[in-house]
Coordinates of C-alpha atoms in Angstrom, one line a residue:
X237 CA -14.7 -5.8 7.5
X238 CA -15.7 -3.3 4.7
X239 CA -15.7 -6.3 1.9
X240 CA -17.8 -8.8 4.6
X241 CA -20.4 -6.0 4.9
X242 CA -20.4 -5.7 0.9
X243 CA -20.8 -10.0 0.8
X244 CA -23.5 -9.5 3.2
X245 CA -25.6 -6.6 1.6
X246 CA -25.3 -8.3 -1.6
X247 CA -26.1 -11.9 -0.5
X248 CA -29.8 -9.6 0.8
X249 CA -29.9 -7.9 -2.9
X250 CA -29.6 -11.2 -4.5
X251 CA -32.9 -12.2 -2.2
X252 CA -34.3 -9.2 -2.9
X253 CA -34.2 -9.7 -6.8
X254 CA -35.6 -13.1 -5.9
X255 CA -38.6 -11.7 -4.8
X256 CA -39.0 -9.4 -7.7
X257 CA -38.9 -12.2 -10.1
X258 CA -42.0 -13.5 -8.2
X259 CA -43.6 -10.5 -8.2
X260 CA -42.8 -9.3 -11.9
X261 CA -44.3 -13.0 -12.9
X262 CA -47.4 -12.6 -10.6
X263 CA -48.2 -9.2 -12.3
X264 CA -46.8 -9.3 -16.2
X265 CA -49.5 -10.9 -17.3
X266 CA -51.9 -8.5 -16.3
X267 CA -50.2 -5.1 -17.8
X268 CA -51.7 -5.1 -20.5
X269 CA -55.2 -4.4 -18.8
X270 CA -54.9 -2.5 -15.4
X271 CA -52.8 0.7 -14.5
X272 CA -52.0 -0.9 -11.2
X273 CA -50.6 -3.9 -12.8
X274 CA -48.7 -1.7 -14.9
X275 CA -47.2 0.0 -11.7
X276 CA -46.0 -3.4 -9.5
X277 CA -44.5 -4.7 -12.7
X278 CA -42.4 -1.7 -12.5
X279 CA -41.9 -2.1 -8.8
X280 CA -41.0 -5.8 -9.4
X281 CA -38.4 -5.2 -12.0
X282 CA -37.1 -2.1 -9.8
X283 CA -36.5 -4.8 -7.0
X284 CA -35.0 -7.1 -9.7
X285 CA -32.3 -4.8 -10.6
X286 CA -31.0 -4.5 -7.4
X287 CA -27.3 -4.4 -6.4
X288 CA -24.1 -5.0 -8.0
X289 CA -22.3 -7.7 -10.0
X290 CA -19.0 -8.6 -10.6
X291 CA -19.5 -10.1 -14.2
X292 CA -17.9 -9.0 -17.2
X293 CA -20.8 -7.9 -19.4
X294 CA -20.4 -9.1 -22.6
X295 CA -19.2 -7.0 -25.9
X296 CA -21.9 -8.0 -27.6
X297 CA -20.3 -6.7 -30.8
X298 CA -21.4 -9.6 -33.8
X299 CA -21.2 -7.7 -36.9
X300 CA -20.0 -4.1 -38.2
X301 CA -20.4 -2.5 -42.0
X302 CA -17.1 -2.6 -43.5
X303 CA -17.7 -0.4 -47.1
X304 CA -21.0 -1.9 -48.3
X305 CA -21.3 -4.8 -46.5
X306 CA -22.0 -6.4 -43.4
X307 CA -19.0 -8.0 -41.6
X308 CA -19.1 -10.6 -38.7
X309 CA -16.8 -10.1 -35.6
X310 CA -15.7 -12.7 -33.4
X311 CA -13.6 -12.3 -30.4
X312 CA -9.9 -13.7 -29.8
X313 CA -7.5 -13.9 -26.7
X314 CA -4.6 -13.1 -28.6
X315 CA -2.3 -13.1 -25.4
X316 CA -3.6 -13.9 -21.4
X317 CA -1.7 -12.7 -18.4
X318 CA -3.7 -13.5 -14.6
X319 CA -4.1 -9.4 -15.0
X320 CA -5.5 -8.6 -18.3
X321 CA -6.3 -10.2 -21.8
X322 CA -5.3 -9.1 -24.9
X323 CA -8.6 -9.4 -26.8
X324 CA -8.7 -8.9 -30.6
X325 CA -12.0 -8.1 -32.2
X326 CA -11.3 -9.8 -35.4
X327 CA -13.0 -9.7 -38.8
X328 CA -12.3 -11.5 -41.7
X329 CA -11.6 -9.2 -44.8
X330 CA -8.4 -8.8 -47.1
X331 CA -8.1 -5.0 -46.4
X332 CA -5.4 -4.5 -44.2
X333 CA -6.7 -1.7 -42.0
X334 CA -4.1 0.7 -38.7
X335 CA -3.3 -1.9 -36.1
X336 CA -5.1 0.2 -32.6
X337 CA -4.5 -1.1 -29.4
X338 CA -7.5 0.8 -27.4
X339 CA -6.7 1.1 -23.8
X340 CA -9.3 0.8 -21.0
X341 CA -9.3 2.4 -17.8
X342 CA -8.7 0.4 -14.8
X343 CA -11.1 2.1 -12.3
X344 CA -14.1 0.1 -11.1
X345 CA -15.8 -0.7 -14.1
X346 CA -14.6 -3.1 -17.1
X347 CA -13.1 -2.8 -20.3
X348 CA -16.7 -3.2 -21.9
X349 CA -17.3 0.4 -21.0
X350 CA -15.8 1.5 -24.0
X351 CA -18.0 -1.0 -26.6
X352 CA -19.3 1.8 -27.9
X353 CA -16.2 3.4 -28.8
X354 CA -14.9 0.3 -30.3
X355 CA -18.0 -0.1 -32.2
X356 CA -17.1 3.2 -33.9
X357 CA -13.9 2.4 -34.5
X358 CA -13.9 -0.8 -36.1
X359 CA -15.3 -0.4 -39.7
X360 CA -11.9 1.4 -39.8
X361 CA -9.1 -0.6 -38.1
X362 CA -7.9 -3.7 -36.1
X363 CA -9.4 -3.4 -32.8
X364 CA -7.5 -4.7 -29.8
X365 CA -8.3 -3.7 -26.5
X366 CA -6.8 -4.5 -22.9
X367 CA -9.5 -6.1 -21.4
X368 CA -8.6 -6.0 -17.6
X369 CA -9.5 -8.9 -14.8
X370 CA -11.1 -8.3 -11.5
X371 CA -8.4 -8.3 -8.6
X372 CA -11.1 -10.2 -5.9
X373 CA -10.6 -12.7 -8.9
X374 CA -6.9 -13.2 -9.2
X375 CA -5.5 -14.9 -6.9
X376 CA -2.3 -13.9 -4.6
X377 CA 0.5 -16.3 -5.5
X378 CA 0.2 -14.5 -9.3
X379 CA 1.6 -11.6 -7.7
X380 CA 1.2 -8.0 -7.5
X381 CA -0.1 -5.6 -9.8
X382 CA 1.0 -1.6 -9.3
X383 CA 1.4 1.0 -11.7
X384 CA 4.7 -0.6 -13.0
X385 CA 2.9 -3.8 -13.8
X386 CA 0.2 -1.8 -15.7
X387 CA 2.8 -0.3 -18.1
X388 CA 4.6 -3.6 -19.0
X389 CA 1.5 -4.8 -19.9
X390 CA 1.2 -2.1 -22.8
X391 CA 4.8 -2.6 -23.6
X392 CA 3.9 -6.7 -23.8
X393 CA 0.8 -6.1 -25.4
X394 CA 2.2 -4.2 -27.7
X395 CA 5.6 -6.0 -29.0
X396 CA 2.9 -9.1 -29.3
X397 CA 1.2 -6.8 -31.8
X398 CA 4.1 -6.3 -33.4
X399 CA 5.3 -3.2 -35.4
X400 CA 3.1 -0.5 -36.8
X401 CA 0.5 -0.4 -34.1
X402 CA -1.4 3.0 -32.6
X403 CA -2.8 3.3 -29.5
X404 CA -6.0 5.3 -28.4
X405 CA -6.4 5.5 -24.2
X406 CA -9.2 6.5 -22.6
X407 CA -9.3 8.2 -19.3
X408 CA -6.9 7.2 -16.7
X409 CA -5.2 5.1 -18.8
X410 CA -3.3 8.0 -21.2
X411 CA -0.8 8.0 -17.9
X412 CA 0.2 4.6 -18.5
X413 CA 0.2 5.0 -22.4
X414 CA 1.9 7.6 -22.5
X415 CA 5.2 6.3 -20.1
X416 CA 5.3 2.6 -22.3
X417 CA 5.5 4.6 -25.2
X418 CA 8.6 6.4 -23.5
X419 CA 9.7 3.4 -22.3
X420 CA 10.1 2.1 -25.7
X421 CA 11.2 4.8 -27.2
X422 CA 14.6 4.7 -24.9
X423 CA 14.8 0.9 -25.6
X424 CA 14.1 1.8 -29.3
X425 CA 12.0 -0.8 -29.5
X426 CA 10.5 -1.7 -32.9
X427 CA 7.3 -2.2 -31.9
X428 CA 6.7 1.3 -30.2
X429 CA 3.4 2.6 -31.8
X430 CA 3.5 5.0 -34.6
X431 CA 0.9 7.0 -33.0
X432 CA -1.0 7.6 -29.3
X433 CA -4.2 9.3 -28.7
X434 CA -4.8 10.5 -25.5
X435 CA -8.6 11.3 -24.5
X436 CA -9.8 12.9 -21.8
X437 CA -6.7 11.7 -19.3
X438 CA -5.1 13.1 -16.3
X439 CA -1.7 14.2 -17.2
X440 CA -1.3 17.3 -14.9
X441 CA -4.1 17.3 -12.5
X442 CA -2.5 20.8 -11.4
X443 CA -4.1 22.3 -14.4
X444 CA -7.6 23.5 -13.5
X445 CA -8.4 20.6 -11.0
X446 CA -11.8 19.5 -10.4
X447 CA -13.4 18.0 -7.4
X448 CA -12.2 14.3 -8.0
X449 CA -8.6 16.0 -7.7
X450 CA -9.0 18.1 -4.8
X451 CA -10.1 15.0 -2.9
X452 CA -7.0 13.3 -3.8
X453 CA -4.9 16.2 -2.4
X454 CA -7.0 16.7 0.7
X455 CA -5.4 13.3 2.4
X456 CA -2.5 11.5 2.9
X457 CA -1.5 8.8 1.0
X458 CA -1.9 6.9 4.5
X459 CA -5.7 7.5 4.8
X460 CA -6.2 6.2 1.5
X461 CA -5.0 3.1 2.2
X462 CA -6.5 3.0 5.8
X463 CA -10.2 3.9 4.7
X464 CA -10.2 2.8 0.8
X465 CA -8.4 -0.6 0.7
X466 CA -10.1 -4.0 1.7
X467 CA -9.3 -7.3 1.8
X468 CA -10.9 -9.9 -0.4
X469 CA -12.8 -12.5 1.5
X470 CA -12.0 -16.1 1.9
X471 CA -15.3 -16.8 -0.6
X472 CA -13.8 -15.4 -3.8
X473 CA -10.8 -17.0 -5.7
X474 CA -8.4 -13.5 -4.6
X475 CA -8.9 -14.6 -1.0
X476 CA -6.4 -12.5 0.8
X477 CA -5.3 -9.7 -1.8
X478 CA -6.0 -6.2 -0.8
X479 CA -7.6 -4.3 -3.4
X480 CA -9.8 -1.1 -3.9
X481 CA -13.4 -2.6 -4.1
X482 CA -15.1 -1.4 -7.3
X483 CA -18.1 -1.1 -5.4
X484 CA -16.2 1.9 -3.4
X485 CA -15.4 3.6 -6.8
X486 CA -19.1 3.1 -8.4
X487 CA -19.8 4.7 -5.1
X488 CA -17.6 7.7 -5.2
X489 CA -18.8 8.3 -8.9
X490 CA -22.7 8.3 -8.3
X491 CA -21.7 10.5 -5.1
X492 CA -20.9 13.1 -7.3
X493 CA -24.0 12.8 -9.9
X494 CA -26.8 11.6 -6.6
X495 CA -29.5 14.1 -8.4
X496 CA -28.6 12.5 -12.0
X497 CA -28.4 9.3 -10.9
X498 CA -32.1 9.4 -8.8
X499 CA -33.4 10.9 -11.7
X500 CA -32.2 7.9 -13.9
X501 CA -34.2 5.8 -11.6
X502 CA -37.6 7.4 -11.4
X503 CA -37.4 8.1 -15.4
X504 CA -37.1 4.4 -15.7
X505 CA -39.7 3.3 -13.0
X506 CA -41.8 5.5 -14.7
X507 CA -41.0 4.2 -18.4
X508 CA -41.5 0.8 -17.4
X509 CA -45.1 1.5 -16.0
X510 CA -46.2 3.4 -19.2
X511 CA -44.8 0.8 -21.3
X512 CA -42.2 3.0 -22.9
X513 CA -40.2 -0.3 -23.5
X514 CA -37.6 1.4 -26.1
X515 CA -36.8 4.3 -23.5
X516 CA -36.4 1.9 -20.1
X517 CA -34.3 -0.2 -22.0
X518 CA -32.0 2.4 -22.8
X519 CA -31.8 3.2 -19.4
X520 CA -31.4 -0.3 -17.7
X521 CA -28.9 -0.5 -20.7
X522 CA -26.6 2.1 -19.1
X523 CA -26.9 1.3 -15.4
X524 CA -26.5 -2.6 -16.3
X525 CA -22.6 -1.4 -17.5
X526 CA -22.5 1.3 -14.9
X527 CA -23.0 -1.3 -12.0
X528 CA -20.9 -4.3 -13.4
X529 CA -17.7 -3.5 -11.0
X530 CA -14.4 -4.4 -10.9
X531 CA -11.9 -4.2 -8.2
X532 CA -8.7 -3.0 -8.7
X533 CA -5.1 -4.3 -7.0
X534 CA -4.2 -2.0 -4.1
X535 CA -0.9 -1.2 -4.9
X536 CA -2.0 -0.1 -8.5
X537 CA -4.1 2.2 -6.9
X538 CA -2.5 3.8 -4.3
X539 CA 0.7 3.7 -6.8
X540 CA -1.9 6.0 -9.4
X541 CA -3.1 8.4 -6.4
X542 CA 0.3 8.9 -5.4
X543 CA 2.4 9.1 -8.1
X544 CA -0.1 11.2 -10.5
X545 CA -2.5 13.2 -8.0
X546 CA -0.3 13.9 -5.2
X547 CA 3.0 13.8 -6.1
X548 CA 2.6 15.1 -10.1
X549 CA 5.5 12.9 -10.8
X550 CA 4.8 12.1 -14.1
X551 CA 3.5 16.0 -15.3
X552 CA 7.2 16.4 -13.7
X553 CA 9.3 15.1 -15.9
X554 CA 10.4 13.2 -13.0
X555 CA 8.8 9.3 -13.2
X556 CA 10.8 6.4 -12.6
X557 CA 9.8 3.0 -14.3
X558 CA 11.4 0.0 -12.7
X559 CA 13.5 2.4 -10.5
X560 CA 15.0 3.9 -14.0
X561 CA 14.4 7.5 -15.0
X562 CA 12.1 8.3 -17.6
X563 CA 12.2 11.0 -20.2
X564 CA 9.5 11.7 -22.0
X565 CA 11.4 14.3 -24.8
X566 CA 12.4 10.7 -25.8
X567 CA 9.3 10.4 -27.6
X568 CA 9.9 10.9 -31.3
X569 CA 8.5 8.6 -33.4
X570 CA 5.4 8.3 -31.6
X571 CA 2.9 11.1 -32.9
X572 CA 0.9 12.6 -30.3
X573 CA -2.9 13.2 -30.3
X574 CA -5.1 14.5 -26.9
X575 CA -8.9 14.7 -27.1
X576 CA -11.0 17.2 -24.4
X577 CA -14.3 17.3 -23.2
X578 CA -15.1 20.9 -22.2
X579 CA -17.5 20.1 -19.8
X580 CA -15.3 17.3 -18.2
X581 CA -15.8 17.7 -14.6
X582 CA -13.5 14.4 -13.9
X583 CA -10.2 15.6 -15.9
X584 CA -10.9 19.2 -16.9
X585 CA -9.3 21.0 -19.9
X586 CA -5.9 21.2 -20.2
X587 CA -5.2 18.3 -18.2
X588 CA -4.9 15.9 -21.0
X589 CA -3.0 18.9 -23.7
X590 CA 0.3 18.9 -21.1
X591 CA 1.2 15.9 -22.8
X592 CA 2.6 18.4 -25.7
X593 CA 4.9 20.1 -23.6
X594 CA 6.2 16.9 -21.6
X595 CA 6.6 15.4 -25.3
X596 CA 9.1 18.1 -26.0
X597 CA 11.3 15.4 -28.7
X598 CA 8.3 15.7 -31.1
X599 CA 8.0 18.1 -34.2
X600 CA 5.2 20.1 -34.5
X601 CA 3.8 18.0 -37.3
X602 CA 3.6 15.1 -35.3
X603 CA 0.7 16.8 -32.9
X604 CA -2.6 17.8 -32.4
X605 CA -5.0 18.9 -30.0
X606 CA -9.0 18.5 -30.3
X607 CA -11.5 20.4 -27.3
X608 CA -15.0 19.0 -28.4
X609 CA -17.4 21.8 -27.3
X610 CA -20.4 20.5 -25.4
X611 CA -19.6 17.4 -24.2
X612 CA -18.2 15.8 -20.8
X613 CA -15.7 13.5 -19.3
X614 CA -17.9 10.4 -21.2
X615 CA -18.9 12.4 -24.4
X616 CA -15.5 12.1 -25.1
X617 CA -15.4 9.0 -25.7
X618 CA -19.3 7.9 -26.1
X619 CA -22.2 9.5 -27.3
X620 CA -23.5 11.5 -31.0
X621 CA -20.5 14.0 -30.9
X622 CA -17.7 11.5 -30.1
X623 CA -19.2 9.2 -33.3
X624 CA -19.8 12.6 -35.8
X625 CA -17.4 15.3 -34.3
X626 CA -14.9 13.4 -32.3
X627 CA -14.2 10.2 -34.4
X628 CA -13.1 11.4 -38.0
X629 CA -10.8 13.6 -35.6
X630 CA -9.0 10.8 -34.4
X631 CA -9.6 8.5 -37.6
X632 CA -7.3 11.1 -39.7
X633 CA -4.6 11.0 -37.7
X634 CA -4.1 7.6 -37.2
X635 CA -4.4 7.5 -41.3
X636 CA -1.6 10.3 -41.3
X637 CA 0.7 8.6 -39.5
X638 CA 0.3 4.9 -40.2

């Protein structure tokens, strides 16, 4: 019932942005000559942005200055699983440059929310990211897809790039990350990566807890899946999986921001009508990403809650991966980087540093630890002080240890 009622309010967005197409056409031509023009134009292209899509916006990454010059980029499906593709952002120069294998969160929004952070990063290495498919798009006979699942996917991912890769997760993700590269460290497997950055992930979500971990503690694992999981309609190609609507998630997230978020809104109505073109843009730029949603399997889901919010298995010590133990003081080729916002009010300080004492096999010169002042949970990874503060950070230590 809770994915019908979605279909339904956005088969009436879809007719609303109809009508602001008609409108916005009736009035453009006249903005340039009447305030009140000005002001439906704005209303019209309000109306046309409204509701959610389940597209994959594109990269939109063509070119980036390698040295002196100007170097195209083109993208490549290196490897293609029903879950996730292994998408190379290649560029044709003789330099060999760090292998990085950038890790996107799975958590309502697409991999593309971190283009900006693979923008930065590319003048400098071989970008590959894990570019994750919408669940209400997979269908069921491919199978599940829990937290397990997730973590083979890094391991395959990462034997496909073959030795001396690094990785560099963002978010959620630096969970995951951080058990493959145990998991391959106890197969001593030759293609474990030389060197993980962790940014801004939940690790111990004991450690100073914020309000997106308190609500995970404050129900039973059976409420979540009572009041959080849907079933994709017959309409979409996942007919029948049960999955965590991204549409929920994008919910949750502006719940927490509403005075930001309506803000947002009446800056860019208001933009619009003065004909601040440059500054609306920025903004429809940001909420264009920020409302492209993906849903996520249910049992990864409920696996994550469970097994990281509630449980603190993996801050532990005590994580199983395919019903084997894992130790994570098997870690000791792998050097260890964590990255902290301190204004992150999603995964607070100190969250993301107890990776150093779960890595307990690793010398001291194999670590480090960065708290950016000033920034949060997406300054980490986005933003002026990830690019000048941030970035040269994380770009030394993958030179040190490649």
């Amino acid at each position: 019932m809770l994915y019908d009622a979605f279909d339904l309010q956005t088969d009436l967005a879809a007719q609303t942005r109809a009508w602001g197409r008609m409108l916005n056409d009736a009035w453009s031509p006249w903005i340039r000559w009447s305030e009140p023009a000005r002001w439906m134009s704005a209303n019209a292209r309000m109306m046309m942005r409204a509701g959610l899509t389940f597209a994959r916006p594109a990269y939109g990454i063509e070119a980036v200055d390698v040295g002196n010059r100007s170097v195209p980029v083109r993208e490549e499906a290196v490897e293609v699983t029903p879950f996730g593709t292994l998408l190379h952002f290649k560029k044709d120069i003789h330099t060999e440059q760090p292998k990085v294998l950038m890790v996107a969160p799975l958590s309502g929004h697409f991999a593309t929310l971190l283009r900006a952070t693979v923008r930065t990063m590319l003048p400098d290495h071989d970008v590959y990211i894990t570019d994750w498919h919408n669940a209400r798009d997979i269908p069921v006979s491919a199978g599940r897809f829990g937290f397990d699942e997730y973590v083979a996917h890094l391991v395959q991912f990462l034997q496909t790039m073959g030795e001396g890769s690094h990785v560099v997760a963002v978010c959620q993700p630096a969970v995951q990350a951080l058990v493959a590269a145990a998991v391959m460290a106890q197969a001593k497997d030759a293609a474990a990566p030389l060197s993980m950055t962790l940014m801004a992930g939940p690790v111990d979500c004991r450690i100073n807890p914020t309000g997106v971990n308190e609500l995970a503690t404050s129900k039973p694992i059976e409420w979540f899946e009572k009041n959080l999981i849907a079933t994709v309609p017959a309409r979409h190609k996942g007919a029948g999986r049960r999955v965590y609507p991204g549409f929920v998630q994008v919910s949750a997230f502006m719940s927490m921001n509403t005075k930001r978020h309506v803000q947002g809104h009446t800056d860019l109505f208001w933009h619009m009508a003065n004909g601040e073109d440059s500054k609306a843009e920025a903004i429809e730029t940001f909420y264009d990403e920020y409302f492209a949603v993906l849903d996520l399997a249910a049992e990864f889901y409920l696996e994550t809650v469970k097994t990281v919010f509630q449980d603190y298995t993996l801050a532990k010590n005590e994580l199983c991966y395919r019903g084997a133990p894992i130790d994570l003081g098997a870690i000791r080729r792998t050097a260890l980087m964590t990255v902290e916002g301190e204004r992150d009010d999603i995964c607070a300080p100190g969250q993301t540093m107890a990776a150093h004492d779960l890595c307990t096999g690793l010398a001291p010169y194999m670590r480090t630890h960065h708290l950016q002042a000033g920034v949060g949970h997406y300054g980490v990874f986005a933003g002026k002080r990830w690019e000048t503060q941030i970035y040269p950070q994380v770009r030394n230590f993958i030179q040190a240890h490649n």
